[in-house]
Coordinates of C-alpha atoms and ligand atoms in Angstrom, one line a residue:
X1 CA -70.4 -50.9 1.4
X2 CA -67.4 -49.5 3.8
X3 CA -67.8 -46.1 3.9
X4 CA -65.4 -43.3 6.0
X5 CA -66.7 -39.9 7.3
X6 CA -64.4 -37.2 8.0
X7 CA -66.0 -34.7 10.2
X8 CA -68.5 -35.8 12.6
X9 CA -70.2 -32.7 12.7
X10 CA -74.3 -32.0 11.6
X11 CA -73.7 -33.2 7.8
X12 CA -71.0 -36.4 9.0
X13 CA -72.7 -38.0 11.8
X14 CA -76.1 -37.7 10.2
X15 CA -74.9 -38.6 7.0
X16 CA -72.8 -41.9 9.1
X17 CA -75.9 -42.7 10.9
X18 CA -78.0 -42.4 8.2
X19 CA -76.0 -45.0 5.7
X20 CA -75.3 -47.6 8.8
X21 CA -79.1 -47.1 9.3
X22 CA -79.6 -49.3 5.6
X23 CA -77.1 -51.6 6.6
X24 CA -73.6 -50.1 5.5
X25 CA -70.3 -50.5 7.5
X26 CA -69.5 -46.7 8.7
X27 CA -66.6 -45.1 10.4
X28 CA -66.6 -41.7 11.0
X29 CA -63.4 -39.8 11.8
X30 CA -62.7 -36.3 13.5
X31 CA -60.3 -34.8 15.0
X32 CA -61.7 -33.1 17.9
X33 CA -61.1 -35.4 20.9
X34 CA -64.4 -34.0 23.0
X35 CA -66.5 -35.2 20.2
X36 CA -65.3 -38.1 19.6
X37 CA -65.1 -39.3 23.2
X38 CA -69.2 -38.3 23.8
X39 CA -69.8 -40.3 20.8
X40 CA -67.5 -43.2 22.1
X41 CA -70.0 -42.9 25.7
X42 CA -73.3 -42.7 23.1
X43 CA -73.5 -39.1 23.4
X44 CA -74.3 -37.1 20.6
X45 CA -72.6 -33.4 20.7
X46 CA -75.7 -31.6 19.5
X47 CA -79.3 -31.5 19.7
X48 CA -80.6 -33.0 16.6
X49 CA -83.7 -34.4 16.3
X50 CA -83.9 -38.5 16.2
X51 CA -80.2 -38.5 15.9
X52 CA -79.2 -40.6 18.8
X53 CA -81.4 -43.1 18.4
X54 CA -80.2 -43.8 14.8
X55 CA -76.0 -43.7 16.2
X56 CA -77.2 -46.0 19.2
X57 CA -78.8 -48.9 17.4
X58 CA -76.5 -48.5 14.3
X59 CA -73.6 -48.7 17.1
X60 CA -75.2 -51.5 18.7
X61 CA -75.2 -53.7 15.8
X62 CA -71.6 -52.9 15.2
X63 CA -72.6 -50.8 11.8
X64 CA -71.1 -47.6 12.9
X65 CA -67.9 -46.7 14.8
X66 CA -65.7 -43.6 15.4
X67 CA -62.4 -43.0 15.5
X68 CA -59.6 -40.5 15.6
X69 CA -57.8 -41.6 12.4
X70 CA -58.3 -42.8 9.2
X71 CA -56.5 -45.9 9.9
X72 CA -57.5 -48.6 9.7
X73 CA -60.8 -48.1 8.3
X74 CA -59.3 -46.6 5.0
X75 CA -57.8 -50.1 4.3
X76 CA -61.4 -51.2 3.5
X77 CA -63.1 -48.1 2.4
X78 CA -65.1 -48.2 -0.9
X79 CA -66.1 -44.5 -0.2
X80 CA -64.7 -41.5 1.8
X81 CA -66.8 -38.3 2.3
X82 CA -65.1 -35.4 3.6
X83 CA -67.8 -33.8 5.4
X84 CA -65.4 -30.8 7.2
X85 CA -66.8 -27.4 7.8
X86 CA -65.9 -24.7 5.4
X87 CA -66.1 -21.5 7.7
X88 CA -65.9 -18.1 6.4
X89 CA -63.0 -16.1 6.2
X90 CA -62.5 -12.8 7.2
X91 CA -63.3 -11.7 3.3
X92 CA -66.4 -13.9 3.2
X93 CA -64.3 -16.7 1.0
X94 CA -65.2 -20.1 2.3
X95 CA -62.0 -21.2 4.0
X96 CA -60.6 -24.5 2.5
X97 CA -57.9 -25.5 5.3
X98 CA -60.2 -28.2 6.6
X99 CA -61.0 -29.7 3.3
X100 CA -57.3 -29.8 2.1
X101 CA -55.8 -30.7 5.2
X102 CA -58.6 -34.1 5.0
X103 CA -57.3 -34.3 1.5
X104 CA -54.0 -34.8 1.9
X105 CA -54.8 -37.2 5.3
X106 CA -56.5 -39.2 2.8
X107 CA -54.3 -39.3 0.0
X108 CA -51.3 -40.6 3.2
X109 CA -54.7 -43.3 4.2
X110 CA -55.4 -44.5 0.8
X111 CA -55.0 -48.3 0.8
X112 CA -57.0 -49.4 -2.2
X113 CA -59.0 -47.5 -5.1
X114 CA -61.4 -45.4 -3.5
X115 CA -64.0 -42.5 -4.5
X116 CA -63.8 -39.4 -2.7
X117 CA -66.6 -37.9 -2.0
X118 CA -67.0 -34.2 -1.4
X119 CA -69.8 -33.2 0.6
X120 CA -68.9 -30.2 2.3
X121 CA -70.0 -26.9 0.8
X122 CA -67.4 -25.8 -1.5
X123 CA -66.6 -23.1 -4.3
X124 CA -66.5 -24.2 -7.7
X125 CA -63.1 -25.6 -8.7
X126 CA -62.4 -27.1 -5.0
X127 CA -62.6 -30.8 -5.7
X128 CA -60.3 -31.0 -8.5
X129 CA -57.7 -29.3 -6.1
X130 CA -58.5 -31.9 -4.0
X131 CA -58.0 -34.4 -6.4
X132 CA -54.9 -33.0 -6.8
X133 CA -53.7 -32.7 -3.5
X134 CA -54.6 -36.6 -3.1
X135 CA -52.7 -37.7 -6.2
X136 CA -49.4 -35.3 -5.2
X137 CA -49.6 -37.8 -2.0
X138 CA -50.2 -40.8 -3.4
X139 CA -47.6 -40.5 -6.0
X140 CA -44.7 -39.6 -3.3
X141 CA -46.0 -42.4 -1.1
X142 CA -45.0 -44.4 -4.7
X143 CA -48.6 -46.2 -4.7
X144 CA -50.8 -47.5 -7.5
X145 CA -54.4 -47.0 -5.8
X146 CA -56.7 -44.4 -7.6
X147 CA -58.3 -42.2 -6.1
X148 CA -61.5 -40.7 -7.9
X149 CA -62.7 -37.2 -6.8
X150 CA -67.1 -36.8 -7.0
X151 CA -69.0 -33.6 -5.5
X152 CA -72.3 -34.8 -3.7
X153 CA -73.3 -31.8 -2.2
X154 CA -75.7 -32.2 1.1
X155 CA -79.1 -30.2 1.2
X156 CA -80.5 -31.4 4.5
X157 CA -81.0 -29.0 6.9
X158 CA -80.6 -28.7 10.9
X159 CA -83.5 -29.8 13.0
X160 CA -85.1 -32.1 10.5
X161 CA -81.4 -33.5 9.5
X162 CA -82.1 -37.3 9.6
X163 CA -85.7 -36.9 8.0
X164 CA -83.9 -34.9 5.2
X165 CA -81.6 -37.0 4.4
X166 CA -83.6 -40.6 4.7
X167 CA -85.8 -38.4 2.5
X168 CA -83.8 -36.2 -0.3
X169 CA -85.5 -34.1 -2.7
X170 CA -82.9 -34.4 -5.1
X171 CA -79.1 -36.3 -4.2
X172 CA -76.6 -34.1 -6.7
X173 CA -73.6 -36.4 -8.1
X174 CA -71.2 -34.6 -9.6
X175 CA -68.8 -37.1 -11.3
X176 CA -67.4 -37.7 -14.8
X177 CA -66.2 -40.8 -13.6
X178 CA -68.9 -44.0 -14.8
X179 CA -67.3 -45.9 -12.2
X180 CA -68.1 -43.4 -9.3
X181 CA -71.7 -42.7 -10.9
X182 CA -72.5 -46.6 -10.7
X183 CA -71.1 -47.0 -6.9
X184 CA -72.7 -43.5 -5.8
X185 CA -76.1 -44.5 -7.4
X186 CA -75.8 -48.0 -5.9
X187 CA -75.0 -46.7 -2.3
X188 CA -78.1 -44.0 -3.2
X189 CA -80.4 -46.6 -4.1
X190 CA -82.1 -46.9 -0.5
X191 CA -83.1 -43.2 -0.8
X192 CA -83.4 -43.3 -4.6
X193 CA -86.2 -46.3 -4.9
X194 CA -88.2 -44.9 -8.2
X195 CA -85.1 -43.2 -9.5
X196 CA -85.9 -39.9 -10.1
X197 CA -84.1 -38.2 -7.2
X198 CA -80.4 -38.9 -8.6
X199 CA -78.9 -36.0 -10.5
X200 CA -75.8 -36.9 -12.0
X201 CA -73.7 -33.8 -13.3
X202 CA -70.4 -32.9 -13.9
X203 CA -68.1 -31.6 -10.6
X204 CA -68.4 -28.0 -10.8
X205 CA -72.0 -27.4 -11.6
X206 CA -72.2 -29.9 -8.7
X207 CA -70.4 -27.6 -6.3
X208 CA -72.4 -24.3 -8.1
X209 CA -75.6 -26.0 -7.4
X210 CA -75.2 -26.2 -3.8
X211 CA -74.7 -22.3 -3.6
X212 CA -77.2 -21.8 -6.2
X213 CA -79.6 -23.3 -4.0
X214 CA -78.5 -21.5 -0.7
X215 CA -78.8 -18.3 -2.3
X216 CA -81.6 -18.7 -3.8
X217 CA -83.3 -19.3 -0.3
X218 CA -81.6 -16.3 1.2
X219 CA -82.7 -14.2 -1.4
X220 CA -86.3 -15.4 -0.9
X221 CA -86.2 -14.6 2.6
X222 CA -84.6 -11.1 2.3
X223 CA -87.2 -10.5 -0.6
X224 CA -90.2 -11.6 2.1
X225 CA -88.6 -9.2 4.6
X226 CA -88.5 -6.0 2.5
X227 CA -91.8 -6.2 1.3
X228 CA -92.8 -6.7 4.9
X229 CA -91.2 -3.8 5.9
X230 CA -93.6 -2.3 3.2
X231 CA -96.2 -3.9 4.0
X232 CA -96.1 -2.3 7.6
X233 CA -95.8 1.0 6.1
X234 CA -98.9 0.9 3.7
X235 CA -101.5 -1.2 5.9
X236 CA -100.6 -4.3 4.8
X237 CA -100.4 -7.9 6.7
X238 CA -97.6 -9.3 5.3
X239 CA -99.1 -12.8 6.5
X240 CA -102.3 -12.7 4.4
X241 CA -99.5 -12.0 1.4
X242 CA -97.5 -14.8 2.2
X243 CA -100.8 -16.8 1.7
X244 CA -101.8 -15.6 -1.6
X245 CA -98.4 -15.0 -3.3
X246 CA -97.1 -18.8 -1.8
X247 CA -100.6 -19.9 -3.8
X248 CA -98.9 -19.9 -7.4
X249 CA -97.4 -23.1 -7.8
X250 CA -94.4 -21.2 -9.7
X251 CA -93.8 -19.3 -6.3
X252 CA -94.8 -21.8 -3.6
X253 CA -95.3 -21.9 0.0
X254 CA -92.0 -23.0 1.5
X255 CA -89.7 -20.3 2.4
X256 CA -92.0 -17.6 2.2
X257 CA -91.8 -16.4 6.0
X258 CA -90.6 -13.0 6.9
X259 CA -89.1 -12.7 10.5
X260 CA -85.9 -11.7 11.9
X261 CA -83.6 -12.3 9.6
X262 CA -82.0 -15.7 8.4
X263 CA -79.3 -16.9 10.5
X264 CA -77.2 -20.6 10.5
X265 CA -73.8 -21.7 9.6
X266 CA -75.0 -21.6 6.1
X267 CA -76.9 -19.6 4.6
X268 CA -75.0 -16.5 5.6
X269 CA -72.0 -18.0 5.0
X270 CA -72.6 -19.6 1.4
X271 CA -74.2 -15.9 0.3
X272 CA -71.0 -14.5 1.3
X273 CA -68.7 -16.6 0.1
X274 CA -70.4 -16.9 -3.5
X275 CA -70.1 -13.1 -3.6
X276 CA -66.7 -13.7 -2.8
X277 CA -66.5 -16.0 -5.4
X278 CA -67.3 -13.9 -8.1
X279 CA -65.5 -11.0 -6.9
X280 CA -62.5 -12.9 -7.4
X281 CA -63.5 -13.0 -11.0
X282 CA -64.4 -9.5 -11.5
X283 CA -68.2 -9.8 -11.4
X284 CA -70.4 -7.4 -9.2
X285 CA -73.4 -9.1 -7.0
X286 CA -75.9 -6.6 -7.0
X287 CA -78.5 -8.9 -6.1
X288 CA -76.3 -11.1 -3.4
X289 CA -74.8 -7.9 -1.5
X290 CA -78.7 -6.7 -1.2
X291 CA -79.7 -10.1 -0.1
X292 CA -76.9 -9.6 3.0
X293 CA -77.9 -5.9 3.7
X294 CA -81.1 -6.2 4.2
X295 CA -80.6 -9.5 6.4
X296 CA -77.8 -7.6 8.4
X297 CA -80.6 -4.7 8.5
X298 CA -83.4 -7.2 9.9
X299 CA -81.6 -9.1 12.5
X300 CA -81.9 -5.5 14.1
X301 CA -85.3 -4.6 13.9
X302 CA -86.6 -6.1 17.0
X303 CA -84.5 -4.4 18.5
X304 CA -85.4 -0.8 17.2
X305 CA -89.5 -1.6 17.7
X306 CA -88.8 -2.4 21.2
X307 CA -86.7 1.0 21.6
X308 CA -89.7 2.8 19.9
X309 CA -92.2 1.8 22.3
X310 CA -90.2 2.0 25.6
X311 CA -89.9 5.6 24.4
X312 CA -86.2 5.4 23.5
X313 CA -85.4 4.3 27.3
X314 CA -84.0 0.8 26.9
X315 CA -81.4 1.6 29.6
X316 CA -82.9 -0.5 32.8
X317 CA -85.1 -2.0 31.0
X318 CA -86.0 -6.1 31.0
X319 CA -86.8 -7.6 28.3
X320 CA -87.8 -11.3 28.0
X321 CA -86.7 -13.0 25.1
X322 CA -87.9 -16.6 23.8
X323 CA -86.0 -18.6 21.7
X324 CA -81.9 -18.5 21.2
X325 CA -81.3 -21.1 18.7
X326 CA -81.0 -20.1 15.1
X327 CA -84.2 -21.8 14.3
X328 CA -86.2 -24.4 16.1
X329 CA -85.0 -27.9 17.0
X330 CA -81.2 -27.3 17.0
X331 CA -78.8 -26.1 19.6
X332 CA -77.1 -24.5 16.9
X333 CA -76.5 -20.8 17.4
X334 CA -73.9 -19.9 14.6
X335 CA -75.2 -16.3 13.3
X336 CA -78.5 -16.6 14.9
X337 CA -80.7 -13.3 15.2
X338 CA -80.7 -14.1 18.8
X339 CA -77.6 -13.1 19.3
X340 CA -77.5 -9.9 17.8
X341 CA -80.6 -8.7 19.5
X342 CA -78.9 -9.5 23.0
X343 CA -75.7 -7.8 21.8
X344 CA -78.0 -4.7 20.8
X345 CA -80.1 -4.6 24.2
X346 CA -76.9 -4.9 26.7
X347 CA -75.2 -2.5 24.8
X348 CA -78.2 0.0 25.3
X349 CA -78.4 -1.1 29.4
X350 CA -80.9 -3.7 28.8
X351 CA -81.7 -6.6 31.2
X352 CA -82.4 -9.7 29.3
X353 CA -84.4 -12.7 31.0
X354 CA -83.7 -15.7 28.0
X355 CA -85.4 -18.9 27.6
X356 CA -84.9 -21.7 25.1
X357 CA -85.5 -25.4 25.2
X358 CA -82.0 -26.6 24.5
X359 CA -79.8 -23.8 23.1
X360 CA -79.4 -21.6 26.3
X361 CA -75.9 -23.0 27.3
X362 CA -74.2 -22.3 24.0
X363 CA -75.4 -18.7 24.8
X364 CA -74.2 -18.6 27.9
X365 CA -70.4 -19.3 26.5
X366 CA -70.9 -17.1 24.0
X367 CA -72.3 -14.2 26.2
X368 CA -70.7 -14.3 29.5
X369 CA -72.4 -11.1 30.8
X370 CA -73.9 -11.1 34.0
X371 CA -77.2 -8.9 32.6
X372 CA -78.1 -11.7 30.3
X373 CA -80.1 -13.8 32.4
X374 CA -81.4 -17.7 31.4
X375 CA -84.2 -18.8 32.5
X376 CA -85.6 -22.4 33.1
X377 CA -88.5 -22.1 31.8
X378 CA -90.5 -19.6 29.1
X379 CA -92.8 -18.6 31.8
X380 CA -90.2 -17.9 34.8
X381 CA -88.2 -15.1 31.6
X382 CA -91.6 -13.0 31.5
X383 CA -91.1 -12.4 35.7
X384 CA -90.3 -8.9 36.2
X385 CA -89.9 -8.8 32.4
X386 CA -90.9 -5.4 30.9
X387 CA -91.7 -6.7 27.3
X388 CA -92.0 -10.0 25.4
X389 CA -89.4 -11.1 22.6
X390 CA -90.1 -14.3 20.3
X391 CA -87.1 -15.0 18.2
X392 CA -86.8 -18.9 17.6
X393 CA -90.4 -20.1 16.7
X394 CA -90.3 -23.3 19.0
X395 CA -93.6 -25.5 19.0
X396 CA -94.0 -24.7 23.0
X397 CA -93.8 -20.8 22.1
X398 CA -96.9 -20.8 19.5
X399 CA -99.7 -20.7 21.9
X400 CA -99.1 -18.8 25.0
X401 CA -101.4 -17.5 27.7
X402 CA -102.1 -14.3 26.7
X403 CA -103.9 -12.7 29.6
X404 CA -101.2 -14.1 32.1
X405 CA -98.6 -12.2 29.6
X406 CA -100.7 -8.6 29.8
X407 CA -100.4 -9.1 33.8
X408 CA -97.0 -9.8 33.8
X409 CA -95.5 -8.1 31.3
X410 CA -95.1 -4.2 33.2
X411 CA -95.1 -2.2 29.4
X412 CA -97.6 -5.1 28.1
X413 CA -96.1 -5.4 24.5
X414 CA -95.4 -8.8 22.6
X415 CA -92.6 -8.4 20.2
X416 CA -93.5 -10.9 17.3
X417 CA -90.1 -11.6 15.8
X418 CA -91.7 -15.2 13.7
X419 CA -95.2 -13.7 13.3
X420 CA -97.0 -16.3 15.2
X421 CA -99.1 -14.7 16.6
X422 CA -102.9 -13.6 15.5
X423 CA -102.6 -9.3 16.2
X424 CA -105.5 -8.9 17.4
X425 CA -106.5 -11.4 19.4
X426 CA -102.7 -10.5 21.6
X427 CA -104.4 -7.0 21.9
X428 CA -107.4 -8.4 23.0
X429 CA -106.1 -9.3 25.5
X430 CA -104.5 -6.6 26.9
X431 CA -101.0 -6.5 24.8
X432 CA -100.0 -4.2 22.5
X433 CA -98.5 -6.3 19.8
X434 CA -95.5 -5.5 17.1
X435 CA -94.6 -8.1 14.3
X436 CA -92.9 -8.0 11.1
X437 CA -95.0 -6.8 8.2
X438 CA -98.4 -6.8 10.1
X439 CA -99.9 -3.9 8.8
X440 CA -103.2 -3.0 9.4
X441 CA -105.1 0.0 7.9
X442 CA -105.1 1.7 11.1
X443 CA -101.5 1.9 11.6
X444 CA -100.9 2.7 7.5
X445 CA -99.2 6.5 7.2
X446 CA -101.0 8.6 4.7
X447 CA -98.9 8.9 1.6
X448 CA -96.4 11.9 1.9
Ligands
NAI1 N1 -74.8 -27.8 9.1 C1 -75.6 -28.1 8.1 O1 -76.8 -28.1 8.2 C2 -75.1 -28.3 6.7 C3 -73.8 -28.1 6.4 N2 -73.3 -28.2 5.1 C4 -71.9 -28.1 4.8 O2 -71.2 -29.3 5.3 C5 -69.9 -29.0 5.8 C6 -69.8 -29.4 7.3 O3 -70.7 -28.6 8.0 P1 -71.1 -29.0 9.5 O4 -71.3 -30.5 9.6 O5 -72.1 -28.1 10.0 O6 -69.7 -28.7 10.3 P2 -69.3 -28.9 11.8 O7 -68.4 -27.8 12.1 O8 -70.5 -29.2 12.6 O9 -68.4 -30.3 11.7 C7 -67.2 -30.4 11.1 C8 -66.4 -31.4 11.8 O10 -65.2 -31.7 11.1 C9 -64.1 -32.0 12.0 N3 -62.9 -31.9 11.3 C10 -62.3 -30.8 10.7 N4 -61.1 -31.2 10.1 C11 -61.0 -32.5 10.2 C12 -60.0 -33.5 9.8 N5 -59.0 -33.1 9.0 N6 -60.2 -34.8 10.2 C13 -61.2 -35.1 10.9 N7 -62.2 -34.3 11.4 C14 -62.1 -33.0 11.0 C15 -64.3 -31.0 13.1 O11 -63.7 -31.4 14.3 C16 -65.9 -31.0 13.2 O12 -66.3 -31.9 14.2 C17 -69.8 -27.4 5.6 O13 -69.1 -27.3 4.4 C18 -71.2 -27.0 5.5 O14 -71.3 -25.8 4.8 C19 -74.1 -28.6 4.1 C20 -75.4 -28.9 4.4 C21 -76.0 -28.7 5.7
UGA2 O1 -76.3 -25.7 3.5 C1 -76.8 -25.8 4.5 O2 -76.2 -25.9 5.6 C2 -78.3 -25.9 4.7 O3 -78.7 -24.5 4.9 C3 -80.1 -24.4 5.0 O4 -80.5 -25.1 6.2 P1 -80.4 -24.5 7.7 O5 -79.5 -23.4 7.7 O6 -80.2 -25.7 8.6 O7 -81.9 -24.0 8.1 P2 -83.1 -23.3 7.3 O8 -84.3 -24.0 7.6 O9 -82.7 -23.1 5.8 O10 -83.1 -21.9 8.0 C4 -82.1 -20.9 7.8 C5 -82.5 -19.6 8.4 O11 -83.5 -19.0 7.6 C6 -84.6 -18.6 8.4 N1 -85.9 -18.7 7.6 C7 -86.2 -19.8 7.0 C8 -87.3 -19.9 6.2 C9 -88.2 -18.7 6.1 O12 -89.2 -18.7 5.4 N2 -87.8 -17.6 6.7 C10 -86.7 -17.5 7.5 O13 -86.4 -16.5 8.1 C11 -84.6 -19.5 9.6 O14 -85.2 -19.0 10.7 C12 -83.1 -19.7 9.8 O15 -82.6 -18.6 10.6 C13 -80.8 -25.0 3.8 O16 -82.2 -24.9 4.0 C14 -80.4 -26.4 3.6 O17 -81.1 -26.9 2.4 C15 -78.9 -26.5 3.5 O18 -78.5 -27.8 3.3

């Protein structure tokens, strides 16, 4: 098939790859020229994981191509996804300019029937207005191609982006249209092989599902985070928890880890705006405004544990921090915990010696300050270091030398922000160690 992208960000380029990959004709469009001239030079503009080696052969065999405008590629185009970002706005909605404005670019590109394809994250009732803005376009341009409007709502996620989508749980097709449904299941098909991953619905519980889902994930990790702040409280190792609650098939493993907080350009994002969402029809969100409190709360707990055991004196103090990125394997560092742990230290005099594999750069434009120091290496951030942060659970993080850390470290403390770490053997070896939710019956409080 021809297929058009618009918005070669994490969810276009992967998704353009990814269909040239099984032998579609792609195009991806976006507007931002910086982008689009390191992909022209077979550059990708993040750190993904296998990504560049699916745009460079899908380029090489003439499969996938970029460019700054629709034309020409809509003149062939079966399909068109608009794959924009849908940012929050200042009251948590999710802000539709980018979607529209693609909209009615397509609706002034439409050469032939085509189905639109909405895959960016978007509040229930969005793609009709986008079908709507496209038909207000093509009926001044005086033009009898239709244009059919499906949700198909993208679940991969950053750092495993290419496996996700070559391998979907579920693919969500939100169409009334039985002409859309047949092309969408055909272009599908490659990921879709004993057809039982296609879920065809109708365009708003489409665009509810995707939310649904992110939600429900927030709330699973906020819900792992307060009991591990129990947990620490009443002797309790939130880890041997996660192992026996995750045990139940009804609850399961995934998503069970309590850390720092969950950070991204979407899961905060999507709670907010779907709080938003029904705010603007006079429902209350009990549940989804606790989910965002006791993430906001969390983000800054490192923060306060490492205040408690320098004695309240953070003011000259170093701390090393490992890992900036809001998760492992991206360079992605939209509302990562990272960030608000550096903002917390420097505002309380702090000297921070940073290390990450690949996101340290986008910090550094983010936090031009001078006492915010990036290392080159995980080893070189614990020199002159007073204490030990792990924020970002990268694979080279998970098995450090311990006894070289209790030398180096001058207030020998490890600050376990992923819980990666076995307590006891860090203290072994000379560390004090602090995670989230490791209780143990010597640090349980007696009942008041
Ligand atoms: N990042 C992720 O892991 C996931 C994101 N999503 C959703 O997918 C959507 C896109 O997210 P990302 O890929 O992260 O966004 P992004 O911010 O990485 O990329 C969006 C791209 O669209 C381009 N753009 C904006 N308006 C344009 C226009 N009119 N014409 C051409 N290009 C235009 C921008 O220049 C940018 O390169 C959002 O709604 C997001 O919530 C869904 C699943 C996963
Ligand atoms: O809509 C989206 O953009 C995507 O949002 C998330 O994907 P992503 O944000 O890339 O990453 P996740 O793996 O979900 O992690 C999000 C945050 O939660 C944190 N997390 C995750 C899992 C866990 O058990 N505990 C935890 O704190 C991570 O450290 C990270 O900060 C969803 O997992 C994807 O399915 C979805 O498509």
């Amino acid at each position: 098939m021809n297929i058009v992208i618009i918005g070669a960000g994490y969810v276009g380029l992967v998704t353009g790859a990814c269909l040239a990959d099984v032998g579609n004709r792609v195009t991806c469009v976006d507007h931002d020229p910086a982008k689009l001239d390191a992909l022209q030079r077979g550059q990708v503009p993040f750190y993904e994981p296998d990504l560049d080696a699916v745009i460079v052969r899908n380029v090489a065999a003439e499969r996938l191509s970029f460019a700054a405008s629709l034309e020409p590629a809509m003149r062939h185009a079966d399909i068109a996804f608009i794959a924009v970002g849908t940012p929050a706005t200042e009251d948590g909605s999710a802000d539709l300019s980018h979607v529209l404005a693609a909209s009615a670019e397509l609706g002034r590109a439409v050469e032939r029937d085509t189905v639109i394809v909405v895959k960016s994250t978007v509040p229930v009732g969005t793609c009709e207005r986008v079908q709507r803005t496209i038909d207000a376009e093509l009926r001044m341009r005086g033009v009898p191609w239709r244009a059919t409007v499906a949700s198909n709502p993208e679940f991969l996620k950053e750092g495993s982006a290419v496996d996700d989508f070559q391998r979907p749980d579920r693919i969500i097709v939100g169409t009334d249209d039985p002409q859309a449904q047949r092309l969408l299941a055909a272009l599908y098909a490659p990921y879709n092989r004993n057809r039982d991953r296609l879920i065809v619905t109708d365009v708003r519980s489409a665009e509810f599902t995707k939310y649904a889902s992110n939600v429900m994930l927030a709330t699973r990790i906020s819900l792992m985070n307060e009991l591990a702040r129990l947990a620490e409280k009443v002797g309790v190792d939130i880890e041997a928890v996660r192992h026996g609650t995750g045990a139940d098939p009804r609850i399961g493993h995934h998503f069970l880890y309590a850390g720092v907080g969950y950070g991204g350009s979407c899961l905060p994002k999507d709670v907010r705006a779907l709080a938003r969402l029904a705010a603007e029809h006079d429902q209350s969100t009990p549940l989804l405004d606790s989910v965002q409190a006791i993430n906001d709360a969390q983000k800054r707990l490192l923060s306060a544990k490492i205040r408690e055991h320098l004695h309240g004196r953070l003011e000259g103090a170093t701390v090393a921090l490992w890992g900036l990125a809001f998760k492992p394997n991206t360079d992605d560092i939209r509302e990562a915990p990272s960030l608000v742990l550096i903002d917390e230290l420097l505002r309380a005099g702090a000297t921070i010696r940073a290390y990450d594999p690949v996101a340290a750069e986008r910090v550094r434009q983010a936090v031009p300050d001078a006492r915010l120091q990036l290392c080159r290496n995980a080893r070189a951030a614990c020199e002159g270091a007073d204490v030990l942060a792990v924020v970002t659970e990268w694979r080279e993080f998970k098995s450090p030398d311990f006894r070289w850390l209790a030398q180096t470290l001058a207030q020998r403390a490890v600050f376990d922000g992923r819980n990666l770490y076995d307590p006891q053997y860090v203290e072994d070896c000379g560390l004090r160690y602090y995670g989230i939710g490791r209780g143990r019956r010597e640090t349980a409080l007696a009942p008041a």
